[in-house]
Coordinates of C-alpha atoms (C1' of nucleotides) in Angstrom, one line a residue:
Chain G
X1 CA -27.9 8.8 -23.8
X2 CA -26.0 7.1 -21.0
X3 CA -26.5 7.8 -17.3
X4 CA -23.4 10.1 -17.4
X5 CA -24.7 12.3 -20.3
X6 CA -28.1 13.3 -19.0
X7 CA -29.0 17.0 -18.8
X8 CA -27.5 19.0 -16.0
X9 CA -29.5 20.8 -13.3
X10 CA -29.4 24.5 -12.6
X11 CA -26.8 25.5 -10.0
X12 CA -27.4 24.1 -6.5
X13 CA -30.2 21.7 -7.5
X14 CA -29.3 18.2 -6.6
X15 CA -32.5 16.4 -7.7
X16 CA -36.0 16.9 -9.1
X17 CA -37.7 13.9 -7.6
X18 CA -36.8 11.9 -4.5
X19 CA -38.7 9.1 -2.9
X20 CA -37.7 6.7 -0.1
X21 CA -39.0 4.7 2.8
X22 CA -37.2 6.6 5.6
X23 CA -34.5 5.1 7.7
X24 CA -34.6 1.7 9.3
X25 CA -34.6 1.7 13.2
X26 CA -32.7 -0.8 15.3
X27 CA -34.8 -3.2 17.3
X28 CA -35.9 -2.2 20.8
X29 CA -34.0 -3.3 23.8
X30 CA -34.7 -6.8 25.0
X31 CA -34.7 -7.1 28.8
X32 CA -32.3 -9.5 30.5
X33 CA -33.7 -13.0 31.4
X34 CA -34.6 -13.5 35.0
X35 CA -31.5 -15.7 35.7
X36 CA -29.0 -13.0 34.7
X37 CA -28.2 -10.5 37.4
X38 CA -26.3 -7.3 37.9
X39 CA -24.6 -7.2 41.3
X40 CA -23.8 -4.2 43.5
X41 CA -21.5 -4.7 46.5
X42 CA -22.0 -8.4 45.9
X43 CA -25.8 -8.3 46.0
X44 CA -28.1 -8.8 43.0
X45 CA -29.9 -5.7 42.0
X46 CA -32.8 -5.6 39.6
X47 CA -32.3 -2.5 37.5
X48 CA -35.0 -0.4 35.7
X49 CA -35.2 -1.1 32.0
X50 CA -33.4 2.1 31.0
X51 CA -30.5 1.6 33.5
X52 CA -30.3 -2.1 32.6
X53 CA -29.9 -1.3 28.9
X54 CA -27.0 1.0 29.6
X55 CA -25.4 -1.5 32.0
X56 CA -25.5 -4.1 29.2
X57 CA -23.7 -1.7 26.8
X58 CA -20.9 -1.5 29.4
X59 CA -20.9 -5.2 30.2
X60 CA -20.6 -6.1 26.5
X61 CA -17.4 -4.1 26.2
X62 CA -15.6 -5.5 29.2
X63 CA -13.1 -7.4 27.1
X64 CA -11.9 -4.1 25.6
X65 CA -9.0 -2.3 27.1
X66 CA -10.8 1.0 27.1
X67 CA -13.3 0.0 29.8
X68 CA -10.3 0.2 32.1
X69 CA -9.5 3.8 31.2
X70 CA -10.3 6.5 33.7
X71 CA -12.0 8.9 31.3
X72 CA -14.1 6.2 29.7
X73 CA -15.3 4.9 33.1
X74 CA -16.0 8.3 34.5
X75 CA -18.0 9.4 31.4
X76 CA -19.9 6.1 31.4
X77 CA -20.7 6.2 35.0
X78 CA -21.9 9.8 34.9
X79 CA -24.2 9.1 31.9
X80 CA -25.4 5.8 33.4
X81 CA -26.4 7.5 36.6
X82 CA -28.5 10.0 34.5
X83 CA -30.7 7.3 33.2
X84 CA -31.1 5.6 36.6
X85 CA -34.2 6.0 38.9
X86 CA -33.8 8.1 42.0
X87 CA -33.6 4.9 44.0
X88 CA -30.9 3.4 41.8
X89 CA -28.9 6.6 41.9
X90 CA -28.9 6.5 45.7
X91 CA -27.7 3.0 45.8
X92 CA -25.1 2.8 43.0
X93 CA -22.4 5.4 43.7
X94 CA -19.2 3.6 42.8
X95 CA -18.5 1.9 39.5
X96 CA -15.8 -0.3 41.1
X97 CA -18.4 -1.9 43.3
X98 CA -20.5 -2.9 40.2
X99 CA -20.3 -6.5 39.0
X100 CA -21.4 -7.0 35.4
X101 CA -20.0 -10.5 35.3
X102 CA -23.2 -12.4 34.6
X103 CA -24.3 -10.0 31.9
X104 CA -20.9 -10.2 30.3
X105 CA -21.0 -14.0 30.4
X106 CA -24.4 -14.0 28.8
X107 CA -23.3 -11.7 26.1
X108 CA -20.3 -13.9 25.3
X109 CA -22.5 -17.0 25.2
X110 CA -24.8 -15.2 22.8
X111 CA -21.9 -14.3 20.5
X112 CA -20.7 -17.9 20.7
X113 CA -24.2 -19.2 19.9
X114 CA -24.4 -17.0 16.9
X115 CA -21.0 -18.2 15.7
X116 CA -22.1 -21.8 16.0
X117 CA -25.3 -21.5 14.1
X118 CA -25.9 -23.9 11.2
X119 CA -25.7 -22.8 7.6
X120 CA -29.5 -23.0 7.4
X121 CA -30.0 -20.7 10.4
X122 CA -27.4 -18.3 9.0
X123 CA -29.2 -18.3 5.7
X124 CA -32.5 -17.4 7.4
X125 CA -30.9 -14.5 9.1
X126 CA -29.2 -13.4 5.9
X127 CA -32.5 -13.5 4.0
X128 CA -34.2 -11.4 6.7
X129 CA -31.6 -8.8 6.5
X130 CA -31.8 -8.9 2.7
X131 CA -35.5 -8.1 3.0
X132 CA -34.7 -5.0 5.1
X133 CA -32.3 -3.9 2.4
X134 CA -34.9 -4.4 -0.2
X135 CA -37.5 -2.4 1.6
X136 CA -35.3 0.4 3.1
X137 CA -32.0 0.3 1.2
X138 CA -33.1 2.0 -2.0
X139 CA -34.6 5.2 -3.1
X140 CA -35.9 6.7 -6.3
X141 CA -33.9 9.7 -7.4
X142 CA -35.1 11.2 -10.6
X143 CA -35.2 8.3 -13.1
X144 CA -33.0 6.0 -11.1
X145 CA -33.4 3.5 -8.3
X146 CA -30.3 4.1 -6.2
X147 CA -28.8 2.2 -3.3
X148 CA -28.6 4.2 -0.1
X149 CA -25.3 4.2 1.7
X150 CA -26.4 4.1 5.3
X151 CA -30.2 3.7 5.7
X152 CA -29.9 2.3 9.2
X153 CA -30.2 4.6 12.2
X154 CA -27.1 4.1 14.4
X155 CA -28.0 2.0 17.4
X156 CA -27.4 3.3 20.9
X157 CA -24.3 2.4 22.8
X158 CA -21.2 3.8 24.5
X159 CA -19.3 6.3 22.5
X160 CA -15.8 5.3 21.6
X161 CA -13.9 8.1 19.9
X162 CA -10.4 7.6 18.4
X163 CA -7.3 8.3 20.4
X164 CA -7.5 10.1 23.8
X165 CA -11.1 11.4 23.2
X166 CA -12.4 13.4 26.2
X167 CA -15.9 12.1 25.6
X168 CA -15.2 8.4 25.4
X169 CA -17.6 6.3 27.4
X170 CA -20.5 8.7 27.1
X171 CA -23.9 7.3 26.3
X172 CA -24.9 7.6 22.7
X173 CA -28.6 7.8 23.0
X174 CA -31.3 5.9 21.1
X175 CA -32.6 7.8 18.2
X176 CA -36.4 8.1 17.9
X177 CA -38.4 9.0 14.8
X178 CA -39.2 12.2 16.7
X179 CA -35.5 13.1 16.3
X180 CA -35.4 12.5 12.5
X181 CA -35.9 14.9 9.7
X182 CA -37.0 13.4 6.4
X183 CA -36.1 15.0 3.1
X184 CA -38.0 14.0 0.0
X185 CA -40.1 15.3 -2.9
X186 CA -43.4 16.9 -2.0
X187 CA -45.2 14.8 -4.6
X188 CA -43.5 11.5 -3.5
X189 CA -45.0 8.9 -1.3
X190 CA -43.9 10.3 2.1
X191 CA -42.2 7.7 4.4
X192 CA -44.4 6.4 7.2
X193 CA -42.9 6.6 10.7
X194 CA -42.9 3.5 12.9
X195 CA -46.4 2.9 14.5
X196 CA -47.2 5.4 17.2
X197 CA -44.5 7.8 16.2
X198 CA -44.0 10.8 14.1
X199 CA -41.1 12.5 12.3
X200 CA -39.4 15.6 13.7
X201 CA -40.0 17.2 10.3
X202 CA -40.6 16.4 6.7
X203 CA -39.0 18.8 4.3
X204 CA -38.5 19.1 0.6
X205 CA -35.1 20.6 0.0
X206 CA -33.6 19.7 -3.4
X207 CA -30.5 21.8 -2.8
X208 CA -29.1 19.0 -0.6
X209 CA -28.5 15.3 -1.2
X210 CA -29.5 13.7 2.1
X211 CA -32.7 11.7 2.6
X212 CA -32.8 11.9 6.4
X213 CA -30.9 13.5 9.2
X214 CA -30.7 13.6 13.0
X215 CA -28.5 15.3 15.6
X216 CA -26.4 13.0 17.7
X217 CA -26.0 13.8 21.4
X218 CA -22.2 13.4 22.0
X219 CA -20.9 16.3 19.8
X220 CA -24.2 17.8 18.7
X221 CA -23.2 16.9 15.1
X222 CA -25.7 16.2 12.4
X223 CA -25.8 12.7 11.0
X224 CA -27.1 12.1 7.4
X225 CA -28.6 9.3 5.5
X226 CA -27.1 9.6 2.0
X227 CA -26.7 7.7 -1.2
X228 CA -24.2 4.9 -1.8
X229 CA -20.9 5.7 -3.5
X230 CA -22.0 3.9 -6.7
X231 CA -24.9 6.4 -7.3
X232 CA -24.9 8.9 -10.1
X233 CA -24.9 11.8 -7.7
X234 CA -21.8 10.7 -5.9
X235 CA -20.1 9.6 -9.1
X236 CA -20.5 12.9 -10.7
X237 CA -19.2 14.7 -7.6
X238 CA -16.2 12.3 -7.6
X239 CA -15.5 13.1 -11.3
X240 CA -15.7 16.8 -10.5
X241 CA -13.2 16.4 -7.7
X242 CA -10.6 14.8 -10.0
X243 CA -11.2 17.4 -12.7
X244 CA -10.4 20.2 -10.3
X245 CA -7.3 18.3 -9.2
X246 CA -6.3 17.9 -12.9
X247 CA -6.8 21.6 -13.4
X248 CA -4.2 22.2 -10.6
X249 CA -1.7 20.5 -12.8
X250 CA -1.6 23.5 -15.2
X251 CA -1.5 26.0 -12.3
X252 CA 0.8 24.3 -9.9
X253 CA 4.1 25.7 -11.3
X254 CA 2.9 29.2 -11.0
X255 CA 1.5 28.6 -7.5
X256 CA 4.8 27.2 -6.4
X257 CA 6.7 30.1 -7.8
X258 CA 4.4 32.4 -6.0
X259 CA 4.6 30.8 -2.6
X260 CA 8.4 30.7 -2.7
X261 CA 8.2 34.4 -3.5
X262 CA 5.7 35.0 -0.6
X263 CA 8.2 33.6 1.9
X264 CA 10.1 36.9 1.6
X265 CA 7.0 39.0 2.2
X266 CA 7.1 41.9 4.7
X267 CA 3.8 40.6 6.1
X268 CA 4.0 37.8 8.6
X269 CA 0.6 36.3 7.6
X270 CA 1.7 36.0 4.0
X271 CA 5.0 34.3 5.0
X272 CA 3.1 31.9 7.2
X273 CA 0.6 31.2 4.5
X274 CA 3.5 30.5 2.1
X275 CA 5.2 28.1 4.5
X276 CA 2.0 26.3 5.3
X277 CA 1.2 25.9 1.6
X278 CA 4.7 24.6 1.1
X279 CA 4.0 21.8 3.6
X280 CA 0.6 21.1 2.2
X281 CA 2.0 20.8 -1.3
X282 CA 5.3 19.0 -0.5
X283 CA 4.1 16.7 2.3
X284 CA 0.3 16.3 1.5
X285 CA -0.6 17.5 5.0
X286 CA -4.3 18.2 5.7
X287 CA -5.5 21.8 6.1
X288 CA -5.9 21.6 9.8
X289 CA -9.1 23.4 10.8
X290 CA -9.4 24.7 14.3
X291 CA -11.1 22.4 16.8
X292 CA -12.9 23.2 20.0
X293 CA -10.8 22.2 22.9
X294 CA -12.2 19.5 25.2
X295 CA -14.7 18.4 22.6
X296 CA -12.4 16.1 20.6
X297 CA -9.1 14.3 20.8
X298 CA -6.1 16.7 20.5
X299 CA -5.1 16.3 16.9
X300 CA -3.8 18.8 14.3
X301 CA -3.3 19.4 10.6
X302 CA -1.0 21.9 8.9
X303 CA -2.6 25.3 10.0
X304 CA -3.1 24.1 13.5
X305 CA 0.4 22.8 14.1
X306 CA 1.9 23.9 17.4
X307 CA 5.5 24.7 18.2
X308 CA 5.8 21.5 20.1
X309 CA 5.1 19.5 16.9
X310 CA 8.2 20.3 15.0
X311 CA 11.9 20.3 15.8
X312 CA 14.4 22.2 13.7
X313 CA 17.8 20.6 12.9
X314 CA 20.4 22.8 11.3
X315 CA 22.0 19.4 10.3
X316 CA 20.7 15.9 10.7
X317 CA 22.0 12.6 9.2
X318 CA 24.2 14.5 6.9
X319 CA 21.4 16.8 5.6
X320 CA 21.0 20.5 6.0
X321 CA 17.8 22.3 7.3
X322 CA 15.8 19.3 8.5
X323 CA 12.4 19.7 10.0
X324 CA 11.3 16.8 12.3
X325 CA 7.5 16.5 12.5
X326 CA 5.8 14.6 15.3
X327 CA 2.1 15.1 15.8
X328 CA -1.2 13.3 15.9
X329 CA -3.3 13.9 12.8
X330 CA -6.8 12.8 11.8
X331 CA -8.0 9.7 13.8
X332 CA -5.1 10.3 16.1
X333 CA -2.7 8.7 13.6
X334 CA 0.8 9.7 14.3
X335 CA 2.7 11.7 11.7
X336 CA 6.4 11.3 12.0
X337 CA 8.7 12.6 9.4
X338 CA 12.1 14.1 9.0
X339 CA 12.2 16.4 6.0
X340 CA 15.0 18.5 4.5
X341 CA 13.6 21.8 3.5
X342 CA 14.9 24.8 1.6
X343 CA 16.6 27.4 3.8
X344 CA 13.9 30.0 3.2
X345 CA 11.4 27.7 4.9
X346 CA 13.9 26.9 7.7
X347 CA 14.6 30.5 8.5
X348 CA 10.9 31.4 8.5
X349 CA 10.1 28.5 10.8
X350 CA 12.7 29.7 13.2
X351 CA 11.2 33.2 13.1
X352 CA 7.6 31.8 13.6
X353 CA 8.9 29.9 16.7
X354 CA 10.6 32.9 18.3
X355 CA 9.4 33.7 21.8
X356 CA 6.7 31.1 21.7
X357 CA 5.8 28.3 24.1
X358 CA 5.6 24.7 23.0
X359 CA 1.8 24.9 23.2
X360 CA 1.5 28.0 21.0
X361 CA 0.3 27.9 17.4
X362 CA 3.2 27.7 14.8
X363 CA 1.1 29.7 12.3
X364 CA -0.5 32.1 14.7
X365 CA -1.5 34.6 11.9
X366 CA -3.1 32.0 9.7
X367 CA -6.4 30.1 9.5
X368 CA -7.6 27.6 7.0
X369 CA -10.3 30.0 5.8
X370 CA -7.6 32.6 4.9
X371 CA -5.5 30.0 3.2
X372 CA -8.5 28.7 1.2
X373 CA -9.6 32.2 0.3
X374 CA -6.1 32.8 -1.2
X375 CA -6.1 29.5 -3.0
X376 CA -9.5 30.1 -4.6
X377 CA -8.2 33.4 -6.0
X378 CA -5.3 31.5 -7.7
X379 CA -7.6 29.0 -9.3
X380 CA -11.4 28.5 -9.1
X381 CA -12.3 25.6 -6.9
X382 CA -8.8 25.3 -5.4
X383 CA -8.6 24.5 -1.7
X384 CA -6.0 22.9 0.5
X385 CA -7.4 19.4 0.1
X386 CA -7.1 19.6 -3.7
X387 CA -3.3 19.4 -3.2
X388 CA -3.7 16.1 -1.5
X389 CA -5.8 14.7 -4.4
X390 CA -3.5 16.2 -7.0
X391 CA -0.2 15.0 -5.4
X392 CA -1.6 11.6 -4.8
X393 CA -2.8 11.1 -8.3
X394 CA 0.2 12.6 -10.0
X395 CA 2.4 10.4 -7.8
X396 CA 0.6 7.3 -8.8
X397 CA 0.9 8.2 -12.5
X398 CA 4.6 8.9 -12.2
X399 CA 5.3 5.7 -10.2
X400 CA 3.4 3.5 -12.7
X401 CA 5.4 5.1 -15.5
X402 CA 8.7 4.4 -13.7
X403 CA 7.9 0.9 -12.3
X404 CA 6.0 -0.7 -15.1
X405 CA 6.2 -1.2 -18.9
X406 CA 4.2 -3.2 -21.5
X407 CA 6.9 -5.9 -21.9
X408 CA 6.5 -7.2 -18.3
X409 CA 5.2 -10.7 -18.7
X410 CA 3.4 -11.9 -15.6
X411 CA 0.3 -10.3 -14.1
X412 CA 1.8 -11.0 -10.7
X413 CA 4.8 -8.8 -11.4
X414 CA 2.6 -6.0 -12.8
X415 CA 0.4 -6.1 -9.8
X416 CA 3.3 -6.0 -7.4
X417 CA 4.5 -2.8 -9.1
X418 CA 1.0 -1.4 -9.1
X419 CA 0.8 -2.0 -5.4
X420 CA 4.2 -0.4 -4.9
X421 CA 3.0 2.7 -6.7
X422 CA -0.2 2.7 -4.6
X423 CA 2.0 2.3 -1.5
X424 CA 4.1 5.3 -2.4
X425 CA 0.9 7.3 -2.4
X426 CA -0.3 5.8 0.9
X427 CA 3.0 6.7 2.5
X428 CA 2.8 10.2 1.2
X429 CA -0.7 10.6 2.6
X430 CA 0.2 8.8 5.9
X431 CA -2.5 6.2 5.5
X432 CA -1.7 3.8 8.3
X433 CA -3.4 0.7 9.8
X434 CA -2.9 -1.4 12.9
X435 CA -0.8 -4.4 11.9
X436 CA -3.2 -7.3 11.4
X437 CA -3.6 -9.4 14.5
X438 CA -2.5 -12.5 12.5
X439 CA 0.4 -10.7 10.9
X440 CA 3.3 -12.5 12.7
X441 CA 1.6 -15.8 12.1
X442 CA 0.9 -15.3 8.5
X443 CA 4.5 -14.1 7.9
X444 CA 5.8 -17.2 9.7
X445 CA 3.6 -19.4 7.5
X446 CA 4.9 -17.7 4.4
X447 CA 8.5 -18.1 5.6
X448 CA 7.8 -21.8 6.2
X449 CA 6.6 -22.1 2.6
X450 CA 9.8 -20.4 1.5
X451 CA 11.9 -22.8 3.6
X452 CA 10.1 -25.8 2.1
X453 CA 10.7 -24.4 -1.3
X454 CA 14.4 -24.0 -0.6
X455 CA 14.6 -27.6 0.6
X456 CA 13.0 -28.7 -2.6
X457 CA 15.4 -26.5 -4.6
X458 CA 18.4 -28.1 -2.9
X459 CA 17.0 -31.5 -3.6
X460 CA 16.3 -30.6 -7.2
X461 CA 19.9 -29.3 -7.6
X462 CA 21.3 -32.6 -6.2
X463 CA 19.2 -34.5 -8.7
X464 CA 20.3 -32.2 -11.5
X465 CA 24.0 -32.8 -10.6
X466 CA 23.4 -36.5 -10.5
X467 CA 21.7 -36.4 -13.9
X468 CA 24.6 -34.4 -15.4
X469 CA 27.0 -36.9 -14.0
X470 CA 25.0 -39.7 -15.5
X471 CA 24.9 -37.9 -18.8
X472 CA 28.7 -37.6 -18.9
X473 CA 29.3 -41.2 -18.0
X474 CA 26.7 -42.8 -20.2
X475 CA 27.0 -41.1 -23.6
X476 CA 23.5 -41.5 -25.0
X477 CA 20.6 -39.1 -25.6
X478 CA 18.2 -40.2 -22.9
X479 CA 20.2 -38.8 -19.9
X480 CA 20.3 -35.4 -21.7
X481 CA 16.6 -35.3 -21.7
X482 CA 16.7 -36.1 -18.0
X483 CA 19.2 -33.2 -17.5
X484 CA 16.8 -30.9 -19.3
X485 CA 13.9 -32.0 -17.1
X486 CA 15.9 -31.5 -14.0
X487 CA 17.1 -28.1 -15.1
X488 CA 13.5 -27.1 -15.7
X489 CA 12.6 -28.4 -12.2
X490 CA 15.3 -26.3 -10.6
X491 CA 14.1 -23.2 -12.6
X492 CA 10.5 -23.8 -11.4
X493 CA 11.7 -24.1 -7.8
X494 CA 13.7 -20.9 -8.1
X495 CA 10.7 -19.0 -9.6
X496 CA 8.4 -20.3 -6.9
X497 CA 10.7 -19.2 -4.2
X498 CA 11.2 -15.8 -5.9
X499 CA 7.4 -15.3 -6.1
X500 CA 7.0 -16.2 -2.4
X501 CA 9.8 -13.9 -1.4
X502 CA 8.3 -11.1 -3.4
X503 CA 5.0 -11.8 -1.7
X504 CA 6.7 -11.7 1.7
X505 CA 8.4 -8.4 0.9
X506 CA 5.1 -6.9 -0.4
X507 CA 3.3 -8.0 2.8
X508 CA 6.1 -6.8 5.1
X509 CA 6.2 -3.4 3.4
X510 CA 2.4 -3.3 3.7
X511 CA 2.4 -4.2 7.4
X512 CA 1.4 -0.7 8.7
X513 CA 0.2 0.8 5.4
X514 CA -3.4 1.0 4.3
X515 CA -3.8 1.1 0.5
X516 CA -7.6 1.3 0.5
X517 CA -8.0 4.9 1.5
X518 CA -5.9 6.4 -1.2
X519 CA -7.4 4.0 -3.8
X520 CA -10.9 5.0 -2.9
X521 CA -10.5 8.7 -2.3
X522 CA -7.3 10.2 -3.8
X523 CA -6.4 8.3 -6.9
X524 CA -8.1 9.3 -10.1
X525 CA -9.5 6.0 -11.2
X526 CA -8.9 6.8 -14.8
X527 CA -5.2 6.5 -14.3
X528 CA -5.7 2.9 -13.1
X529 CA -8.2 2.1 -15.8
X530 CA -5.9 3.4 -18.6
X531 CA -2.9 1.5 -17.0
X532 CA -4.9 -1.7 -17.0
X533 CA -5.8 -1.3 -20.6
X534 CA -2.2 -0.6 -21.6
X535 CA -0.8 -3.4 -19.6
X536 CA -3.5 -5.9 -20.5
X537 CA -4.4 -6.4 -16.9
X538 CA -8.1 -7.2 -16.2
X539 CA -9.7 -4.4 -14.1
X540 CA -10.9 -7.0 -11.7
X541 CA -7.3 -7.5 -10.6
X542 CA -7.0 -4.0 -9.1
X543 CA -10.7 -3.1 -8.2
X544 CA -13.1 -5.4 -6.4
X545 CA -16.8 -5.4 -7.1
X546 CA -17.6 -2.4 -4.8
X547 CA -14.7 -0.4 -6.2
X548 CA -15.8 -1.2 -9.8
X549 CA -19.3 0.0 -9.0
X550 CA -18.0 3.2 -7.4
X551 CA -15.7 3.9 -10.4
X552 CA -18.1 2.8 -13.1
X553 CA -18.0 6.3 -14.5
X554 CA -14.2 6.0 -15.1
X555 CA -14.3 2.4 -16.3
X556 CA -17.0 3.5 -18.9
X557 CA -15.3 6.5 -20.3
X558 CA -11.5 6.2 -20.0
X559 CA -9.3 6.0 -23.1
X560 CA -6.2 3.9 -23.2
X561 CA -4.1 7.0 -23.4
X562 CA -5.7 9.0 -20.6
X563 CA -3.3 11.3 -18.9
X564 CA -4.1 12.8 -15.5
Chain V
dG1 C1' -13.2 38.6 10.8
dC2 C1' -15.5 35.0 13.1
dA3 C1' -18.5 31.7 15.5
dG4 C1' -21.8 28.5 14.7
dC5 C1' -24.1 25.7 11.6
dC6 C1' -24.5 22.6 7.9
dA7 C1' -23.3 19.3 4.2
dC8 C1' -20.3 16.6 2.5
dT9 C1' -15.7 13.6 2.1
dT10 C1' -12.3 10.9 4.2
dA11 C1' -10.8 7.5 7.7
dG12 C1' -9.7 3.1 10.3
dT13 C1' -11.6 -1.1 12.2
dA14 C1' -14.6 -5.0 13.7
dG15 C1' -16.5 -8.8 12.3
dC16 C1' -18.4 -11.5 8.6
dC17 C1' -17.9 -14.7 4.8
dG18 C1' -16.1 -17.5 1.4
dG19 C1' -12.4 -20.0 -0.5
dC20 C1' -8.6 -22.9 0.3
dA21 C1' -5.4 -26.1 2.7
dT22 C1' -5.4 -30.0 5.7
Chain K
dA1 C1' -15.6 -31.8 7.0
dT2 C1' -13.0 -28.3 9.4
dG3 C1' -10.6 -24.6 10.6
dC4 C1' -7.8 -20.7 9.2
dC5 C1' -6.8 -16.6 6.6
dG6 C1' -7.5 -12.7 4.0
dG7 C1' -10.6 -9.7 1.6
dC8 C1' -14.7 -7.2 1.9
dT9 C1' -18.5 -4.7 3.9
dA10 C1' -20.8 -2.2 7.3
dC11 C1' -20.2 1.1 10.4
dT12 C1' -19.5 5.5 12.2
dA13 C1' -15.9 8.8 13.7
dA14 C1' -13.3 12.7 12.2
dG15 C1' -12.0 15.6 8.9
dT16 C1' -12.8 19.8 5.2
dG17 C1' -14.9 23.9 3.8
dG18 C1' -19.0 26.8 2.4
dC19 C1' -22.4 29.9 4.2
dT20 C1' -24.8 33.0 7.4
dG21 C1' -25.7 36.5 10.4
dC22 C1' -23.5 39.4 13.3

DNA sequence: GCAGCCACTTAGTAGCCGGCAT
DNA sequence: ATGCCGGCTACTAAGTGGCTGC
């Protein structure tokens, strides 16, 4: 009986036995040495320990652009003043008169010192952190010792949200054992809190998968300590997710037919639901839950799109009925796309936008809850996000079929095509990244290699010409051999250049595209495992160690002819 | 219906590390 | 030996969507 074939639990039960050591707490704050000062209005001021710690958080970030942002500075200053003593609060009233220079310099020196540590010193540090992983990084869940994903309590600091976050710069407070809820088996050895402390609560709830939790102070959200992605629990959940997406494959034709029909409904909410679903299906948009205003950055998904986020073009670039999308999605990543749509969609959008202001909801009669309720009636387990998984995986499968075949000879060529297929999905899902800081440099380096290669090719051609000439003039067998050798050299040069140019193209195309997110979350790993088997590509070429661990379930059980 | 709570997945990035060219 | 580059990991923010209690 393998790990994957063990008996199932009754519904809602996630484990029978759970034992762990509790979370690991970050070290306490170390006060500044006596020779490092904070200055206010040019004069050194000795801060209380609490105020000093928060000052250090700010000083450490001074190289970052966001410490110059108004919102960040105001939030920081407000929260900093909250931890000051009465006396400090009276004195320190203007952030612009604060000088963190010495603290900043000390921090930079520390970073530099750490960077310059010897191999031996680094090894000592590594071993110490390994010890912590050994002690706190694993739990016992039923029969298995499992790695915990995030067993460390998040250290205090200044909150930096993504995009224009209204809470950026606020103080993220230090978490104490008194804030932490422990979840484990009644009959397990209960984790011991740090000396002199106690847990907020110890509970024994086997209907959830988390081992510990606390509430963070910025958004009031709950943070969880959970298992690593390579655990049995997470693996099974992952498998289930892809099975639901596969099931959509057999329902999707009917669902599409229905939402096209629904676009003609007399009821506005059904029309809106249909058009939203069309976008979610065609463009792999996220559902777009409502967000509390002022709590987070202003981002949207499908159902929360506003009139200002789309522009309708009766004609654009020679195409009819084009919808131009421009909005900030999850993580404030911009979604920009010009999409030709069917006229039914176009007309409905026009209707939805009538008599509305730019800031009004496009789908004012629709919520994600309504949409998901409808979807679950069409197929058990179906929600908006299943469409993303389904369309991502089916796109990978189709692209691999189109771009690759067994007769391709080099692994490099196969892998380039695999990456292209992966990239098609990443573009569909709008998975972007900041261009690497060294991007221009590394492209230039690659170009330099190509240039060198071309020089070598030119030289090789000259030598080949000469060899041919020699062969004509002197009619013996030796020069022919030379000609063949020179021809081979020219061919090698051409191949090398081609390979470099392909690499350059691949890298250029990948400049702002992140492949990892789709690979890890949206692409059924069985598609890739089966492809590797068919193409004779070792699985290591497409999945690194972490990814192989996460997808162990798929690598174990996938047949060569698996179809998503 | 809907607001708040809760549990879980999905997301981009900073910084570390190891391998390779010089 | 050194320094650079690219891949990987750790981190934690930001989503999705179910449930509950009115």
